[in-house]
mmCIF file of C-alpha atoms in Angstrom:
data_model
loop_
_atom_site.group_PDB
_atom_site.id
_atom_site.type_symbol
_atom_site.label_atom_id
_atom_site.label_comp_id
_atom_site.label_asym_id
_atom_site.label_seq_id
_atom_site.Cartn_x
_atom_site.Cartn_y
_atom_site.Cartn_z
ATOM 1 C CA UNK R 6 -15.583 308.134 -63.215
ATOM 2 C CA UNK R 7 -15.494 305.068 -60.975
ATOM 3 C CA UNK R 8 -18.877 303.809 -59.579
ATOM 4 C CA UNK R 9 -19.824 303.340 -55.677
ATOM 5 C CA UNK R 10 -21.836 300.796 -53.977
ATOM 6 C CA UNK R 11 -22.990 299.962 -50.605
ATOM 7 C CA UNK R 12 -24.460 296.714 -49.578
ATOM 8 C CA UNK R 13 -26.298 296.866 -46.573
ATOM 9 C CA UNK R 14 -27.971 293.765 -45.222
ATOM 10 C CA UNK R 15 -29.234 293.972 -41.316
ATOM 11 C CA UNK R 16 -32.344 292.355 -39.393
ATOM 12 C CA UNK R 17 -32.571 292.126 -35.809
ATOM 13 C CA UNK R 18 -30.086 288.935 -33.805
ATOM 14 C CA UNK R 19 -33.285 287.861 -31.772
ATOM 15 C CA UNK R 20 -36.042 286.472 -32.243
ATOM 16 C CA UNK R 21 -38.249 290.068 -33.895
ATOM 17 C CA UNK R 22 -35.995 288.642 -37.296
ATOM 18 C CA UNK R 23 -38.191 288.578 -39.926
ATOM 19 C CA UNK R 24 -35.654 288.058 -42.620
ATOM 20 C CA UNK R 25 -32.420 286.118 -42.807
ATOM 21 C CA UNK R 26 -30.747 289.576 -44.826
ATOM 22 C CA UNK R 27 -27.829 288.891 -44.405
ATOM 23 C CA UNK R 28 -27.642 285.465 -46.289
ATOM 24 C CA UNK R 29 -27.498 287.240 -49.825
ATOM 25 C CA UNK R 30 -24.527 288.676 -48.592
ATOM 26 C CA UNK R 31 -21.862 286.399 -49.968
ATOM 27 C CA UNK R 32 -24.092 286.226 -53.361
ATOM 28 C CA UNK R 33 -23.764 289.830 -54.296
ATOM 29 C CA UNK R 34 -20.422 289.912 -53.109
ATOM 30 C CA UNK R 35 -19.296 287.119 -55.494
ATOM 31 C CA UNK R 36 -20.553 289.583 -58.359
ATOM 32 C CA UNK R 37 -17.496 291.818 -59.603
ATOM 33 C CA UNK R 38 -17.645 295.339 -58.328
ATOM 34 C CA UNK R 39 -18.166 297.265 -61.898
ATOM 35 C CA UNK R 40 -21.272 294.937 -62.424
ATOM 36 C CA UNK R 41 -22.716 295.895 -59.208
ATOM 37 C CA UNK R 42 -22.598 299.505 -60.044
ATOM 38 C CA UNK R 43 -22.502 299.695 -64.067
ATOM 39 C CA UNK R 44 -19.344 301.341 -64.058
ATOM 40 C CA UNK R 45 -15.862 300.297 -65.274
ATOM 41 C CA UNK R 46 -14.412 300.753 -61.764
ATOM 42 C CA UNK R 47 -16.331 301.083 -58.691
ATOM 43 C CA UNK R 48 -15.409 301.166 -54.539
ATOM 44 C CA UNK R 49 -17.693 298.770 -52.662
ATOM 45 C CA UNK R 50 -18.432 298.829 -49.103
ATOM 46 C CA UNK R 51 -20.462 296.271 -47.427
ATOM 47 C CA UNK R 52 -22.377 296.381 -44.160
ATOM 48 C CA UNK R 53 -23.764 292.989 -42.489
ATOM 49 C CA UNK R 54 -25.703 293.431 -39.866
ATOM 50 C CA UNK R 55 -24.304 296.163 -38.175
ATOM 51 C CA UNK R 56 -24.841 297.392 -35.017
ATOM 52 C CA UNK R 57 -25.177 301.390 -34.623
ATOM 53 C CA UNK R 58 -27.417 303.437 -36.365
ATOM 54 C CA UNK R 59 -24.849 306.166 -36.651
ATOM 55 C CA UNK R 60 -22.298 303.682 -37.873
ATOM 56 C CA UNK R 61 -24.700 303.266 -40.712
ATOM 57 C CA UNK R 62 -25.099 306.611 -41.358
ATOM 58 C CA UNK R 63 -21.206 307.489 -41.492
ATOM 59 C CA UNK R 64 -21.425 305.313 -44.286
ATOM 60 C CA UNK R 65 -23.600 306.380 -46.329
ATOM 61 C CA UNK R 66 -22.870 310.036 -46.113
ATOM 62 C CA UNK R 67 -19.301 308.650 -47.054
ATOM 63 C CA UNK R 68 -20.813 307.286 -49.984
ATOM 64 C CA UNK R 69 -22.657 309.875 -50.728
ATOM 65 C CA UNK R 70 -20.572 312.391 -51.022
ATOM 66 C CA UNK R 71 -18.331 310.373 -53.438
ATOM 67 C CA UNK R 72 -18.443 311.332 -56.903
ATOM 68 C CA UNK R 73 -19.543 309.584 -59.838
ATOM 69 C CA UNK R 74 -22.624 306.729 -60.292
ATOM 70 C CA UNK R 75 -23.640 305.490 -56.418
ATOM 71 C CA UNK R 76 -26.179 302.315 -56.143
ATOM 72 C CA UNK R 77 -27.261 301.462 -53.036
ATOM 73 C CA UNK R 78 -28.704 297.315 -51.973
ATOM 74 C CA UNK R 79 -30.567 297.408 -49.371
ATOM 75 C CA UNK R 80 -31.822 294.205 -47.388
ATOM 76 C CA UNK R 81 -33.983 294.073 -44.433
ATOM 77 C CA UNK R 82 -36.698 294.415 -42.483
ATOM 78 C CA UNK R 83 -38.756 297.612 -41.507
ATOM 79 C CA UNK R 84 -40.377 298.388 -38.542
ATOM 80 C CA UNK R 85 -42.385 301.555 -37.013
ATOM 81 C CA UNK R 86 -41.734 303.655 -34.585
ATOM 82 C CA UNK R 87 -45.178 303.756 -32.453
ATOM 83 C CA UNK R 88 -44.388 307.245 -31.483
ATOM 84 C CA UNK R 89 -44.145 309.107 -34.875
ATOM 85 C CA UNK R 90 -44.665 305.960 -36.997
ATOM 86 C CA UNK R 91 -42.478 306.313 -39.300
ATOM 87 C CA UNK R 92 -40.444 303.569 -40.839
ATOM 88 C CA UNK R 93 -37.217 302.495 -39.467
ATOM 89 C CA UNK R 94 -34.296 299.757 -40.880
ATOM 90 C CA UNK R 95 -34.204 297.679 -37.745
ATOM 91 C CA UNK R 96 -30.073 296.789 -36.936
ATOM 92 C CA UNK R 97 -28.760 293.874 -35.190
ATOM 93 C CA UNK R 98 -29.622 295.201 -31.376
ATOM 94 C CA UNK R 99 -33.502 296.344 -32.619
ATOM 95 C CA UNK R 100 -36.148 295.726 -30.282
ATOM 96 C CA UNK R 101 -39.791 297.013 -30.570
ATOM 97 C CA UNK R 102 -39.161 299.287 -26.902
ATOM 98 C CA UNK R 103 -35.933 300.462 -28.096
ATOM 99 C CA UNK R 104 -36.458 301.004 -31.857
ATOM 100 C CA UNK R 105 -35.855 305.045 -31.924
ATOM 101 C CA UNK R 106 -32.235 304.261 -30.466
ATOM 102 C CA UNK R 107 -31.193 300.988 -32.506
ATOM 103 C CA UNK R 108 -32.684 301.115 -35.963
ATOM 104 C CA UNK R 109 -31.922 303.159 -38.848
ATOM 105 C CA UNK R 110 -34.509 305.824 -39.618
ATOM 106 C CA UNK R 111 -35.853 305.383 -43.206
ATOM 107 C CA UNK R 112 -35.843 309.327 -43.832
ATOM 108 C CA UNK R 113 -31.800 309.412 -43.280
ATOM 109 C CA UNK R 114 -31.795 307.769 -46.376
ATOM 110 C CA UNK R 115 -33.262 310.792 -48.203
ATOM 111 C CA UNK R 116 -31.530 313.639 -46.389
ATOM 112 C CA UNK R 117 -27.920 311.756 -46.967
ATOM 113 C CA UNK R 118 -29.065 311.580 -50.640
ATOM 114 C CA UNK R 119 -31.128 314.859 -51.106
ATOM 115 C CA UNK R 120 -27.551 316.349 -52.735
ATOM 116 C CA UNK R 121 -26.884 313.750 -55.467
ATOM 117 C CA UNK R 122 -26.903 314.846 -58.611
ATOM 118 C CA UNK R 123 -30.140 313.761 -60.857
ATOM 119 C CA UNK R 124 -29.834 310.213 -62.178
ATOM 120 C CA UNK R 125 -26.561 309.464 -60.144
ATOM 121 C CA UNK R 126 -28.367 307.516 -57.590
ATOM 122 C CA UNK R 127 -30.212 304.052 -57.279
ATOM 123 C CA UNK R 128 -31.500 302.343 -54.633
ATOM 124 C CA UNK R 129 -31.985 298.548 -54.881
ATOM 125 C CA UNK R 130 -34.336 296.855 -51.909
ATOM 126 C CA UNK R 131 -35.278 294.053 -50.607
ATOM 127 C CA UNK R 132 -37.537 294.813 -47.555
ATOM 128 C CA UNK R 133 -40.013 293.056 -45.188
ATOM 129 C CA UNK R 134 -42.348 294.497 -43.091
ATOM 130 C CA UNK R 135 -43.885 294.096 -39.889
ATOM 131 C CA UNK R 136 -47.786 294.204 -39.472
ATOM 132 C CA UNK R 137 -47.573 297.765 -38.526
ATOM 133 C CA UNK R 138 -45.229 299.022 -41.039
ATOM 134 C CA UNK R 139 -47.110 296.911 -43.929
ATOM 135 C CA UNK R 140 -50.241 298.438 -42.933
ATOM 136 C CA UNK R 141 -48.513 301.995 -43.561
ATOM 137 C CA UNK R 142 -47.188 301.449 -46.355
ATOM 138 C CA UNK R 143 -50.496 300.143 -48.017
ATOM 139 C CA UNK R 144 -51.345 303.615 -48.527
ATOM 140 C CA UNK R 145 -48.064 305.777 -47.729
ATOM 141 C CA UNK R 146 -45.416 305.296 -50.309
ATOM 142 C CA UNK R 147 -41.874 304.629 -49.292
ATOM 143 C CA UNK R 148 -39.441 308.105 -49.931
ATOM 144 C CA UNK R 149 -36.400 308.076 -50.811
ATOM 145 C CA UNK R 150 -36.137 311.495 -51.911
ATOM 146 C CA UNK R 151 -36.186 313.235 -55.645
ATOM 147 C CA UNK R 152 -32.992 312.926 -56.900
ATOM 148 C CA UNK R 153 -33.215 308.597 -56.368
ATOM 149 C CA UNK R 154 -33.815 305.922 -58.477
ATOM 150 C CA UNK R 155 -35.509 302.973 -56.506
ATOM 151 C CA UNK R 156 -36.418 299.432 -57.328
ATOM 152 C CA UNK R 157 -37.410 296.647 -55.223
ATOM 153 C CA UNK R 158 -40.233 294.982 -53.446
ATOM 154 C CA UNK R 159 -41.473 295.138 -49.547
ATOM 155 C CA UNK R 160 -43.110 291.642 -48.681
ATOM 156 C CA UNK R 161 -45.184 291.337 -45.631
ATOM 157 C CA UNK R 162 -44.496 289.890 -42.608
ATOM 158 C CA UNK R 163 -44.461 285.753 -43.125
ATOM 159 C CA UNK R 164 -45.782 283.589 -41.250
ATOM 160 C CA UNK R 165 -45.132 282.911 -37.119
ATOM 161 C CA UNK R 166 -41.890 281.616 -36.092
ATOM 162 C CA UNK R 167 -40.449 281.220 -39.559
ATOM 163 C CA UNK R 168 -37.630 283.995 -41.117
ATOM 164 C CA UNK R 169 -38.214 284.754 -44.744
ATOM 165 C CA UNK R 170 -35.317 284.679 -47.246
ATOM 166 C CA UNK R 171 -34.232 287.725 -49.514
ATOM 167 C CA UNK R 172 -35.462 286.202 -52.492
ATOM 168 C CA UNK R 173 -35.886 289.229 -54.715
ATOM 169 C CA UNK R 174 -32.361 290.449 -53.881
ATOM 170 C CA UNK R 175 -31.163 287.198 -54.550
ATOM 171 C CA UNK R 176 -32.424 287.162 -58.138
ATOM 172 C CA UNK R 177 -30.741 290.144 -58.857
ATOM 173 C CA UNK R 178 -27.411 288.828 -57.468
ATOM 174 C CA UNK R 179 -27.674 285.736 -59.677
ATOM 175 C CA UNK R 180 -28.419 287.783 -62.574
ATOM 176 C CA UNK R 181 -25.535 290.115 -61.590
ATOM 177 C CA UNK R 182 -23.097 286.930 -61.752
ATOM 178 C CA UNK R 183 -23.689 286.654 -64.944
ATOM 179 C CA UNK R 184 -21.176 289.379 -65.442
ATOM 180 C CA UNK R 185 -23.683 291.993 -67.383
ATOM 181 C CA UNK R 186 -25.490 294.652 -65.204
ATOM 182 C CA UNK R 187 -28.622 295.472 -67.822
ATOM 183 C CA UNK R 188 -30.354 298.681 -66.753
ATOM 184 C CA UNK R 189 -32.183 299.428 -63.573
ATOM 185 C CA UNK R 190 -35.928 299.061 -64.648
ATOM 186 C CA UNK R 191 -34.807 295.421 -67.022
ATOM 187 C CA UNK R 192 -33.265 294.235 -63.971
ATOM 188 C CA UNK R 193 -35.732 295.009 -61.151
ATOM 189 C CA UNK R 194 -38.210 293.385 -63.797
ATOM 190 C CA UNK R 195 -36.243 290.462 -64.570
ATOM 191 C CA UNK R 196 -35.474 290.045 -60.843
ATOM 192 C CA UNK R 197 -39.216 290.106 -60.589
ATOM 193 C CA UNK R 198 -40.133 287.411 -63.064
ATOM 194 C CA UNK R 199 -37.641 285.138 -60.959
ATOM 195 C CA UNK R 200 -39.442 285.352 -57.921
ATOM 196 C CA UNK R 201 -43.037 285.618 -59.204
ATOM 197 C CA UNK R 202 -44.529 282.479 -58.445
ATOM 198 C CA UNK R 203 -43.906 283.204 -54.472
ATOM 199 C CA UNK R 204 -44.557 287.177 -54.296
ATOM 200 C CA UNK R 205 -46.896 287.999 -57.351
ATOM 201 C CA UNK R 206 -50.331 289.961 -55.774
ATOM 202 C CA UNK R 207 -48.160 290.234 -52.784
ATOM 203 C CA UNK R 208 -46.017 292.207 -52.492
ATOM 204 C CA UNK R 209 -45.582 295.826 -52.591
ATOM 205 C CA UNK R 210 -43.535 296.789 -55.880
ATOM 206 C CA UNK R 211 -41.347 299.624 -56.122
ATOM 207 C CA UNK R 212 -39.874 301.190 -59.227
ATOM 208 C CA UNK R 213 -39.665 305.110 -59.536
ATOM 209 C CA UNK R 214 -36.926 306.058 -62.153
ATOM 210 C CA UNK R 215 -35.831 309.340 -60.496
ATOM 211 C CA UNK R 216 -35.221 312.754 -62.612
ATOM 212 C CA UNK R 217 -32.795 312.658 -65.007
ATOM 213 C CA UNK R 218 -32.694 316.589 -65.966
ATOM 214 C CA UNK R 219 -29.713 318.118 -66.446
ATOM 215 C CA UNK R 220 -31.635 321.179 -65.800
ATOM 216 C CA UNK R 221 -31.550 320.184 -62.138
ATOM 217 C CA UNK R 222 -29.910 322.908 -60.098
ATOM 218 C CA UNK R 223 -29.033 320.789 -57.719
ATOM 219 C CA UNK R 224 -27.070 319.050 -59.982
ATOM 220 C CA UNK R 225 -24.993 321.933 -61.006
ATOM 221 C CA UNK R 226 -24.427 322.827 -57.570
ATOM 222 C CA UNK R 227 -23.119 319.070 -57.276
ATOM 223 C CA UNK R 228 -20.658 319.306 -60.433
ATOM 224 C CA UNK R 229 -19.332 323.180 -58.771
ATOM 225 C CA UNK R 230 -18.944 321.300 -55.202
ATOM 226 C CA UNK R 231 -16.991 318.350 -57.021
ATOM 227 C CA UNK R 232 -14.389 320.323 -59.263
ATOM 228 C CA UNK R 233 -13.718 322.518 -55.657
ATOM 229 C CA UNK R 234 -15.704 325.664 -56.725
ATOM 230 C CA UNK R 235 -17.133 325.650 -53.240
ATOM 231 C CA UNK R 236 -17.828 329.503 -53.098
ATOM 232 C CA UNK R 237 -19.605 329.551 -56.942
ATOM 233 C CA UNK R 238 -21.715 326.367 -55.270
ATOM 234 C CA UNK R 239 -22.718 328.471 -52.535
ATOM 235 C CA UNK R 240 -23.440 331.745 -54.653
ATOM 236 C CA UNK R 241 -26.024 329.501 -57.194
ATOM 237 C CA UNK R 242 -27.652 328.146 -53.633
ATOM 238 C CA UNK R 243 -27.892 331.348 -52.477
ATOM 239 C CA UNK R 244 -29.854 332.688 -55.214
ATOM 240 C CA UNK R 245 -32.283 329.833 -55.221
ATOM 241 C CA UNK R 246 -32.659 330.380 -51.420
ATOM 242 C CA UNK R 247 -33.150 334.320 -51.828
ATOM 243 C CA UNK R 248 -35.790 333.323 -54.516
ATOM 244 C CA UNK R 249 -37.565 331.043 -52.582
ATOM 245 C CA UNK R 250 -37.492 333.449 -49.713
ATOM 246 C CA UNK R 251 -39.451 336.371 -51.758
ATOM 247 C CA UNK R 252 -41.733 333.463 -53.206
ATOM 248 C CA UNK R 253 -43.019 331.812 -50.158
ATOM 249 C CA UNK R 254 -41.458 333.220 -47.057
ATOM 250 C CA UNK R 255 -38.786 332.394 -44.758
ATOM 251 C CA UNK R 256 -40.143 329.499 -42.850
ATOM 252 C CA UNK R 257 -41.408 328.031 -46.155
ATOM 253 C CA UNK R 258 -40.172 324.289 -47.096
ATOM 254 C CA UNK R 259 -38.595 326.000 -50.344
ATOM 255 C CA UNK R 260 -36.365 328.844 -47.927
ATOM 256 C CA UNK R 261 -35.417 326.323 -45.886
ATOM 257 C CA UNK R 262 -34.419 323.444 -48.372
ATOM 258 C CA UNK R 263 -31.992 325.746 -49.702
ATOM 259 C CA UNK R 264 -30.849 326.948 -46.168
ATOM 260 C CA UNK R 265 -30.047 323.322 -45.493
ATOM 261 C CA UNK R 266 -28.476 322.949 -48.927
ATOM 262 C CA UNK R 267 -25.918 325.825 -48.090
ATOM 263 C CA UNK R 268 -25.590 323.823 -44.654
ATOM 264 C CA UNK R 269 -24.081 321.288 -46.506
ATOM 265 C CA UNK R 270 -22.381 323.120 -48.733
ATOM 266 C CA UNK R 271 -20.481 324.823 -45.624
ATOM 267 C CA UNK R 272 -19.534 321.790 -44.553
ATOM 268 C CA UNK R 273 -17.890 320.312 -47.851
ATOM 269 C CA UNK R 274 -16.132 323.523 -48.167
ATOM 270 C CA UNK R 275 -14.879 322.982 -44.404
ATOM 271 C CA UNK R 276 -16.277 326.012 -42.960
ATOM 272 C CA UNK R 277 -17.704 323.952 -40.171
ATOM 273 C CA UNK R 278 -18.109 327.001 -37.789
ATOM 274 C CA UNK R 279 -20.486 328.583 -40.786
ATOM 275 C CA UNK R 280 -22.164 324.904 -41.304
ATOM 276 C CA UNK R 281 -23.269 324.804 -37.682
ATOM 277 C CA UNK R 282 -24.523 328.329 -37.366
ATOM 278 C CA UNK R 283 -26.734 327.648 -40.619
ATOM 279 C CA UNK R 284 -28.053 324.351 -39.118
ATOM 280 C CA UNK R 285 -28.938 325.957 -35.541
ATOM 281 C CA UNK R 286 -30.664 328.591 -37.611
ATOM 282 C CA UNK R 287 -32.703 326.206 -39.247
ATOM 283 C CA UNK R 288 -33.580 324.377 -36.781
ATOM 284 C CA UNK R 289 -34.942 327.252 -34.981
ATOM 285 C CA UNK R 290 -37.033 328.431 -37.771
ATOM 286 C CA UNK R 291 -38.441 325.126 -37.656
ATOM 287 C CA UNK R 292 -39.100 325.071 -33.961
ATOM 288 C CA UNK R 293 -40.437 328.805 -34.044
ATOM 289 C CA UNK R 294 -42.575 327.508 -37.226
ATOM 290 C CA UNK R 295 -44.574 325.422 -34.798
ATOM 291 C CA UNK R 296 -42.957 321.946 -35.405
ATOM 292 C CA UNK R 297 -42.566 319.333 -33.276
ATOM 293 C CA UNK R 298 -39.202 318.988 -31.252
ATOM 294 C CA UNK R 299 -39.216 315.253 -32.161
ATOM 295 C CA UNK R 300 -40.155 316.012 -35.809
ATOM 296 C CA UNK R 301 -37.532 314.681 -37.737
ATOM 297 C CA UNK R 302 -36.430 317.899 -39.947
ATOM 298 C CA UNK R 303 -35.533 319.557 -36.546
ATOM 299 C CA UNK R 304 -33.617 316.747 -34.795
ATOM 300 C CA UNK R 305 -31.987 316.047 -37.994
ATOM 301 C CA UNK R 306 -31.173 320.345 -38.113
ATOM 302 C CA UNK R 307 -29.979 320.144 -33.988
ATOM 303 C CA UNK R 308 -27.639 316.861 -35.167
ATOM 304 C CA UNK R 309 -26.381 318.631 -37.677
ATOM 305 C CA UNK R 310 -25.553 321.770 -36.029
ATOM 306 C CA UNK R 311 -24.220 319.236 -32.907
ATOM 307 C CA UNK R 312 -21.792 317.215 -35.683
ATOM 308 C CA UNK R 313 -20.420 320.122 -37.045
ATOM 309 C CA UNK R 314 -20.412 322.426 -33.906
ATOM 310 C CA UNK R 315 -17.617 318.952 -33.153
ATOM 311 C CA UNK R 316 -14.990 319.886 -36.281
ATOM 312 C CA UNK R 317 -15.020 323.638 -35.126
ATOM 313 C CA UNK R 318 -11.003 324.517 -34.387
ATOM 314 C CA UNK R 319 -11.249 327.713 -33.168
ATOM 315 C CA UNK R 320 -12.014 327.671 -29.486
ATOM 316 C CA UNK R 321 -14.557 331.709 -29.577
ATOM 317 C CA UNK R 322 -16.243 330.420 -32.408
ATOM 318 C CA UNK R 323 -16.884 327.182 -30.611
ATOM 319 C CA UNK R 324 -17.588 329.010 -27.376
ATOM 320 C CA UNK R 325 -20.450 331.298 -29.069
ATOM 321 C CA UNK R 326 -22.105 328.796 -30.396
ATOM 322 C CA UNK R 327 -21.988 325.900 -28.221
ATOM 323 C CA UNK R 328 -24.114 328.342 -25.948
ATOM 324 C CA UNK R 329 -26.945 328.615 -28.716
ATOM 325 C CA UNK R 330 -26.688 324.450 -29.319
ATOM 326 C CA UNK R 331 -26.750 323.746 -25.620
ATOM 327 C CA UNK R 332 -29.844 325.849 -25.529
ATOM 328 C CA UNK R 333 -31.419 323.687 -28.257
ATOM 329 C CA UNK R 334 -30.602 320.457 -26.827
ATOM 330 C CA UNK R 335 -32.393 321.287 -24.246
ATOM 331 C CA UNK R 336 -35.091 321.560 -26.272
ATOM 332 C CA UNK R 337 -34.344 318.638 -28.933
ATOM 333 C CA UNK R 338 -32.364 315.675 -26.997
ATOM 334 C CA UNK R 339 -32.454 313.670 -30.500
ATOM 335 C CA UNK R 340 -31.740 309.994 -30.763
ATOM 336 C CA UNK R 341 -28.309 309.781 -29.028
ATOM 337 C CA UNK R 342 -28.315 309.664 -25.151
ATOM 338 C CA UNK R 343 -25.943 311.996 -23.562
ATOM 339 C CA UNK R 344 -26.455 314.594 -25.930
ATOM 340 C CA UNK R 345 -26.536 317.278 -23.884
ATOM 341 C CA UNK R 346 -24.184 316.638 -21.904
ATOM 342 C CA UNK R 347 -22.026 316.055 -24.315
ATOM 343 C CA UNK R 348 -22.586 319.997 -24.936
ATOM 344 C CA UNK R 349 -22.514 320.943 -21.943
ATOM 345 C CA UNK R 350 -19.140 318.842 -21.363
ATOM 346 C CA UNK R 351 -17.060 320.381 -23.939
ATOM 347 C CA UNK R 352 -18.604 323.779 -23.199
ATOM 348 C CA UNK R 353 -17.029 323.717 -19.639
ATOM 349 C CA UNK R 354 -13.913 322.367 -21.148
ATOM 350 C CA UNK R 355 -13.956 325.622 -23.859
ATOM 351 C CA UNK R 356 -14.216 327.873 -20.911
ATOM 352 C CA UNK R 357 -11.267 326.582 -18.993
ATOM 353 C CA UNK R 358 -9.177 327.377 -22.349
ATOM 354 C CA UNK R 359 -10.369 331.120 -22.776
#
């Protein structure tokens, strides 16, 4: 099955740059496409300095929803926002005031890869930090989610008015060019040994191998979703959401992973009427759970249920529940301006055609 790969390489255009990421572009693109992912074949897409957050994000759910081996290089910097400080891939237009709306927030990367199948996904990094963010991350790990593989290294911020080069992602693109991929954990260390004299004592290492059980259910739910069994997914999510129910409660973390899981699962079936229902219901069991309406599970839930309340043909469906998501944007604006309205927009529009 043929491999994918994104290479994603951003830091701000001004002068917040901390790192010049998007110099090890043309390196890692010089390395053959099956080396970069360990795959015969493999479908590359590269990103260099983009602009949009969501632009970002179409990509990578693209990519993750691809079958087959997925590795993911990440170059950058990271930055916190002040508000909920959490960690953020700052983009091209990323200033400190308008962070929340420019850069990429770190914990898209886990929900867009929460569904990957155990040991299908690896992320390769290259970050720096600001003094905020490095402070953080002294004591709160970097997540990418269970199902991910991640190696790499988060340097601190260097020193005023110079911009640090990728180094460690460098040292795995030469190695790359030598035409053999060896496996995560030897590269990452021999990437490592390259760059030791500048980073050793440091820098902030990262390698977590990521489950590799085929006992995974998430992974069988995968393998049903990707051979077009979209109703047998659903049933086997189901189950595991009814269980989770009757073990910890409906508002539970467990109930409502699974909830989101059949979310998804609505949408790669193309039920995107059933998709949004299942989102707004989630995020309002969040939201009636007490949490915040800028915590990120329940924006993420309301931009969800927004995105897929979009794809909805049928003009009733749309009608009955644009009323419940115009209701909750009023509650959770998100990260996109004009949300709302955008709601309220097409709802008038809906009306006029019933």
């Amino acid at each position: 099955m043929p491999g994918t790969v994104l290479l994603l390489a951003a830091s701000p255009l001004g002068k917040g740059r901390l790192v010049d990421a998007a110099s090890v572009l043309p390196v890692l693109a010089a390395v053959p496409p099956a080396v970069l992912s360990g795959t015969d074949t493999a479908n590359v897409v590269e990103l260099a300095d983009p602009l949009e957050p969501q632009a970002v994000l179409t990509r990578l759910r693209a990519a993750a929803t691809a079958p087959g081996p997925l590795t993911v290089y990440v170059t950058g910097q990271l930055q916190l926002d002040r508000k909920q400080r959490l960690p953020h891939l700052a983009l091209a237009r990323t200033t400190a005031p308008t962070l929340r709306y420019t850069a990429f927030p770190w914990h898209w990367f886990r929900e867009e890869l929460r569904l990957r199948p155990a040991g299908a996904t690896t992320l390769v990094l290259d970050l720096h930090a600001d003094a905020e963010t490095w402070e953080l991350l002294r004591s709160t790990p970097l997540d990418a989610g269970r199902a991910t593989a991640v190696h790499g290294r988060i340097a601190p911020p260097p020193s005023r008015r110079s911009v640090a080069a990728p180094a460690y992602m460098k040292a795995v693109a030469t190695i790359l060019r030598s035409g053999f991929r060896p496996p995560p954990e030897q590269l990452h260390q021999q990437a490592l040994a390259r760059i030791a004299q500048e980073s050793a004592g440091r820098d902030i290492v990262i390698s977590a191998q990521g489950p590799v059980s085929s006992g995974d259910p998430h992974t069988a739910i995968t393998t049903a979703v990707q051979a077009g069994r979209h109703q047998d997914a659903d049933a086997l999510a189901a189950r595991h959401e009814q269980a989770a129910v009757a073990a910890h409660g409906p508002a539970s973390e467990e109930a409502l992973h699974w909830a989101e899981v059949r979310a998804d699962l609505a949408m790669f079936a193309g039920d995107a009427a059933r998709s949004c229902r299942t989102w707004l219901a989630v995020a309002t069991a969040r939201l009636n759970a007490g949490q915040a309406v800028d915590a990120p599970a329940v924006e993420s839930a309301v931009d969800r249920a927004h995105h897929q309340w979009g794809q909805i043909s049928d003009s009733a469906q749309a009608r009955d529940l644009g009323a419940g998501l115009a209701a909750l944007r009023g509650r959770v604006p998100g990260r996109r301006e004009g949300a709302l309205d955008h709601v309220q927009r097409q709802l008038r529009q809906l009306q006029t055609q019933g």
